[in-house]
mmCIF file of C-alpha atoms in Angstrom:
data_model
loop_
_atom_site.group_PDB
_atom_site.id
_atom_site.type_symbol
_atom_site.label_atom_id
_atom_site.label_comp_id
_atom_site.label_asym_id
_atom_site.label_seq_id
_atom_site.Cartn_x
_atom_site.Cartn_y
_atom_site.Cartn_z
ATOM 1 C CA UNK B 1 -84.843 -13.131 -77.717
ATOM 2 C CA UNK B 2 -84.834 -16.885 -77.503
ATOM 3 C CA UNK B 3 -85.618 -18.044 -81.071
ATOM 4 C CA UNK B 4 -81.962 -19.573 -81.442
ATOM 5 C CA UNK B 5 -82.307 -20.962 -77.973
ATOM 6 C CA UNK B 6 -85.452 -22.740 -78.796
ATOM 7 C CA UNK B 7 -83.649 -24.099 -81.880
ATOM 8 C CA UNK B 8 -80.744 -25.435 -79.759
ATOM 9 C CA UNK B 9 -83.009 -26.974 -77.166
ATOM 10 C CA UNK B 10 -84.953 -28.974 -79.992
ATOM 11 C CA UNK B 11 -81.456 -30.031 -81.186
ATOM 12 C CA UNK B 12 -80.393 -31.226 -77.561
ATOM 13 C CA UNK B 13 -83.506 -32.985 -77.209
ATOM 14 C CA UNK B 14 -83.252 -34.873 -80.461
ATOM 15 C CA UNK B 15 -80.160 -36.550 -79.191
ATOM 16 C CA UNK B 16 -82.037 -38.952 -76.831
ATOM 17 C CA UNK B 17 -84.569 -39.901 -79.789
ATOM 18 C CA UNK B 18 -82.570 -39.992 -82.886
ATOM 19 C CA UNK B 19 -80.273 -42.968 -82.779
ATOM 20 C CA UNK B 20 -76.637 -42.498 -84.063
ATOM 21 C CA UNK B 21 -76.969 -38.688 -83.841
ATOM 22 C CA UNK B 22 -74.548 -36.215 -82.115
ATOM 23 C CA UNK B 23 -74.193 -32.523 -81.239
ATOM 24 C CA UNK B 24 -71.250 -30.478 -80.087
ATOM 25 C CA UNK B 25 -71.565 -27.080 -78.442
ATOM 26 C CA UNK B 26 -70.084 -23.667 -79.963
ATOM 27 C CA UNK B 27 -71.342 -21.261 -77.088
ATOM 28 C CA UNK B 28 -67.651 -20.354 -76.159
ATOM 29 C CA UNK B 29 -66.587 -19.787 -79.569
ATOM 30 C CA UNK B 30 -69.558 -18.292 -81.149
ATOM 31 C CA UNK B 31 -70.350 -14.839 -82.456
ATOM 32 C CA UNK B 32 -72.844 -12.283 -81.437
ATOM 33 C CA UNK B 33 -73.405 -10.907 -85.213
ATOM 34 C CA UNK B 34 -73.092 -14.154 -87.190
ATOM 35 C CA UNK B 35 -75.023 -17.533 -86.766
ATOM 36 C CA UNK B 36 -71.897 -19.365 -88.207
ATOM 37 C CA UNK B 37 -69.158 -19.751 -85.512
ATOM 38 C CA UNK B 38 -65.751 -18.170 -87.041
ATOM 39 C CA UNK B 39 -63.381 -20.898 -85.159
ATOM 40 C CA UNK B 40 -63.770 -23.856 -87.689
ATOM 41 C CA UNK B 41 -60.716 -25.644 -86.493
ATOM 42 C CA UNK B 42 -62.199 -25.981 -82.921
ATOM 43 C CA UNK B 43 -65.488 -26.961 -84.226
ATOM 44 C CA UNK B 44 -63.758 -29.599 -86.271
ATOM 45 C CA UNK B 45 -61.666 -30.802 -83.450
ATOM 46 C CA UNK B 46 -65.001 -31.179 -81.257
ATOM 47 C CA UNK B 47 -66.912 -32.911 -84.184
ATOM 48 C CA UNK B 48 -63.891 -35.445 -84.435
ATOM 49 C CA UNK B 49 -64.019 -36.098 -80.625
ATOM 50 C CA UNK B 50 -67.578 -36.940 -81.030
ATOM 51 C CA UNK B 51 -67.065 -39.163 -83.897
ATOM 52 C CA UNK B 52 -64.071 -40.970 -82.175
ATOM 53 C CA UNK B 53 -65.834 -41.589 -79.089
ATOM 54 C CA UNK B 54 -69.638 -42.198 -80.393
ATOM 55 C CA UNK B 55 -69.502 -43.523 -83.881
ATOM 56 C CA UNK B 56 -66.002 -45.203 -83.696
ATOM 57 C CA UNK B 57 -66.575 -46.444 -80.112
ATOM 58 C CA UNK B 58 -62.868 -45.485 -78.917
ATOM 59 C CA UNK B 59 -62.811 -45.509 -75.186
ATOM 60 C CA UNK B 60 -61.417 -42.768 -73.161
ATOM 61 C CA UNK B 61 -61.942 -39.971 -75.470
ATOM 62 C CA UNK B 62 -64.460 -37.152 -74.076
ATOM 63 C CA UNK B 63 -67.182 -36.696 -76.543
ATOM 64 C CA UNK B 64 -68.695 -33.435 -75.506
ATOM 65 C CA UNK B 65 -69.105 -31.077 -72.446
ATOM 66 C CA UNK B 66 -71.688 -31.357 -69.884
ATOM 67 C CA UNK B 67 -75.317 -32.048 -70.908
ATOM 68 C CA UNK B 68 -78.218 -31.615 -68.412
ATOM 69 C CA UNK B 69 -79.563 -34.676 -67.283
ATOM 70 C CA UNK B 70 -82.065 -33.780 -64.505
ATOM 71 C CA UNK B 71 -83.294 -30.894 -62.088
ATOM 72 C CA UNK B 72 -84.485 -31.847 -58.669
ATOM 73 C CA UNK B 73 -86.053 -29.166 -56.191
ATOM 74 C CA UNK B 74 -84.679 -29.350 -52.578
ATOM 75 C CA UNK B 75 -86.906 -26.479 -51.377
ATOM 76 C CA UNK B 76 -85.885 -23.303 -52.818
ATOM 77 C CA UNK B 77 -82.789 -24.799 -54.209
ATOM 78 C CA UNK B 78 -82.400 -27.026 -57.439
ATOM 79 C CA UNK B 79 -80.026 -29.577 -57.857
ATOM 80 C CA UNK B 80 -78.886 -29.789 -61.423
ATOM 81 C CA UNK B 81 -77.193 -33.194 -62.752
ATOM 82 C CA UNK B 82 -75.364 -33.638 -65.922
ATOM 83 C CA UNK B 83 -74.014 -36.494 -68.219
ATOM 84 C CA UNK B 84 -70.550 -36.299 -69.427
ATOM 85 C CA UNK B 85 -69.124 -34.901 -66.222
ATOM 86 C CA UNK B 86 -67.363 -38.096 -64.713
ATOM 87 C CA UNK B 87 -64.447 -35.979 -63.707
ATOM 88 C CA UNK B 88 -65.949 -32.820 -63.032
ATOM 89 C CA UNK B 89 -66.903 -29.472 -64.156
ATOM 90 C CA UNK B 90 -65.056 -26.054 -64.208
ATOM 91 C CA UNK B 91 -65.927 -22.613 -65.208
ATOM 92 C CA UNK B 92 -63.957 -20.267 -67.588
ATOM 93 C CA UNK B 93 -60.314 -20.504 -67.250
ATOM 94 C CA UNK B 94 -60.134 -21.031 -63.542
ATOM 95 C CA UNK B 95 -61.731 -23.219 -61.251
ATOM 96 C CA UNK B 96 -62.634 -20.556 -58.885
ATOM 97 C CA UNK B 97 -64.336 -18.387 -61.560
ATOM 98 C CA UNK B 98 -68.347 -18.341 -60.714
ATOM 99 C CA UNK B 99 -70.534 -20.203 -63.190
ATOM 100 C CA UNK B 100 -72.686 -17.388 -65.045
ATOM 101 C CA UNK B 101 -75.800 -17.730 -67.190
ATOM 102 C CA UNK B 102 -78.397 -19.603 -65.219
ATOM 103 C CA UNK B 103 -81.901 -18.124 -64.493
ATOM 104 C CA UNK B 104 -84.811 -19.899 -62.447
ATOM 105 C CA UNK B 105 -88.590 -19.380 -62.515
ATOM 106 C CA UNK B 106 -91.175 -20.167 -60.032
ATOM 107 C CA UNK B 107 -94.718 -20.801 -60.670
ATOM 108 C CA UNK B 108 -95.359 -17.412 -62.202
ATOM 109 C CA UNK B 109 -92.838 -18.343 -65.139
ATOM 110 C CA UNK B 110 -90.854 -15.126 -64.636
ATOM 111 C CA UNK B 111 -87.054 -16.210 -64.803
ATOM 112 C CA UNK B 112 -84.611 -14.455 -62.369
ATOM 113 C CA UNK B 113 -80.730 -14.711 -62.575
ATOM 114 C CA UNK B 114 -79.657 -17.553 -60.340
ATOM 115 C CA UNK B 115 -76.336 -18.265 -58.483
ATOM 116 C CA UNK B 116 -74.649 -21.658 -59.162
ATOM 117 C CA UNK B 117 -72.549 -23.313 -56.682
ATOM 118 C CA UNK B 118 -70.914 -26.832 -57.387
ATOM 119 C CA UNK B 119 -71.367 -29.626 -55.205
ATOM 120 C CA UNK B 120 -68.405 -31.179 -53.570
ATOM 121 C CA UNK B 121 -67.815 -33.641 -56.346
ATOM 122 C CA UNK B 122 -67.991 -30.655 -59.007
ATOM 123 C CA UNK B 123 -70.309 -33.097 -61.138
ATOM 124 C CA UNK B 124 -73.579 -31.153 -59.939
ATOM 125 C CA UNK B 125 -74.712 -27.635 -59.552
ATOM 126 C CA UNK B 126 -77.080 -26.095 -56.656
ATOM 127 C CA UNK B 127 -79.019 -23.330 -58.464
ATOM 128 C CA UNK B 128 -81.086 -20.743 -56.517
ATOM 129 C CA UNK B 129 -82.402 -17.238 -56.436
ATOM 130 C CA UNK B 130 -83.911 -15.357 -53.606
ATOM 131 C CA UNK B 131 -86.855 -14.298 -55.717
ATOM 132 C CA UNK B 132 -87.881 -18.076 -56.343
ATOM 133 C CA UNK B 133 -88.855 -20.008 -53.414
ATOM 134 C CA UNK B 134 -90.867 -22.627 -55.361
ATOM 135 C CA UNK B 135 -88.499 -23.580 -58.497
ATOM 136 C CA UNK B 136 -90.473 -25.002 -61.636
ATOM 137 C CA UNK B 137 -87.916 -24.441 -64.294
ATOM 138 C CA UNK B 138 -84.049 -23.624 -64.776
ATOM 139 C CA UNK B 139 -82.237 -22.489 -67.980
ATOM 140 C CA UNK B 140 -78.650 -22.079 -68.729
ATOM 141 C CA UNK B 141 -77.411 -19.423 -71.401
ATOM 142 C CA UNK B 142 -80.777 -19.831 -72.803
ATOM 143 C CA UNK B 143 -80.972 -16.431 -75.343
ATOM 144 C CA UNK B 144 -80.106 -16.118 -79.049
ATOM 145 C CA UNK B 145 -76.317 -15.374 -77.922
ATOM 146 C CA UNK B 146 -75.105 -16.177 -74.628
ATOM 147 C CA UNK B 147 -71.445 -16.943 -74.250
ATOM 148 C CA UNK B 148 -71.253 -20.153 -71.974
ATOM 149 C CA UNK B 149 -68.842 -20.451 -69.261
ATOM 150 C CA UNK B 150 -69.326 -23.872 -67.868
ATOM 151 C CA UNK B 151 -67.059 -26.602 -69.085
ATOM 152 C CA UNK B 152 -66.100 -30.239 -68.514
ATOM 153 C CA UNK B 153 -62.660 -30.566 -67.214
ATOM 154 C CA UNK B 154 -61.380 -31.401 -70.717
ATOM 155 C CA UNK B 155 -62.433 -27.909 -71.867
ATOM 156 C CA UNK B 156 -65.668 -28.796 -73.641
ATOM 157 C CA UNK B 157 -68.584 -26.373 -73.094
ATOM 158 C CA UNK B 158 -71.968 -27.507 -71.493
ATOM 159 C CA UNK B 159 -74.670 -27.228 -73.791
ATOM 160 C CA UNK B 160 -77.444 -24.487 -73.142
ATOM 161 C CA UNK B 161 -80.603 -25.832 -71.912
ATOM 162 C CA UNK B 162 -84.097 -25.269 -70.380
ATOM 163 C CA UNK B 163 -85.420 -27.936 -67.868
ATOM 164 C CA UNK B 164 -88.433 -28.380 -65.738
ATOM 165 C CA UNK B 165 -87.847 -29.133 -62.170
ATOM 166 C CA UNK B 166 -88.889 -32.132 -60.695
ATOM 167 C CA UNK B 167 -89.890 -32.805 -57.041
#
């Protein structure tokens, strides 16, 4: 199901419309069986990073992991840009691990598992699937429970998302 993912998407969209708001991602420390993540210390640390950076304006503190900014079509491939990736992104514990959890849909609205490849700067991803030649929408870990494995270089997880593809 995607009911929880829809709620997370609404929260993500509120970041750009509600002044002085914030959000952290817990997709890497969540639980499949309980909506409340069990790792409270990590949650507190992430909330503190956001507060120090955004509320108190302390420079040099990463406030969160990658947050999707745009999706641009380049033929059958889609280039995804993110905020909060000034120094790049990585996956899981090893930079060489593949990024998992991406899906892409064409005009028919059917999502297919997609391959994600870093650009040279590791600040963007190129998303594609052989079944989709005219991409219209991309989503990342967009399910009720889907462990994330895309992180900032500071170890902060990317926020799951769903985004329309621009031309």
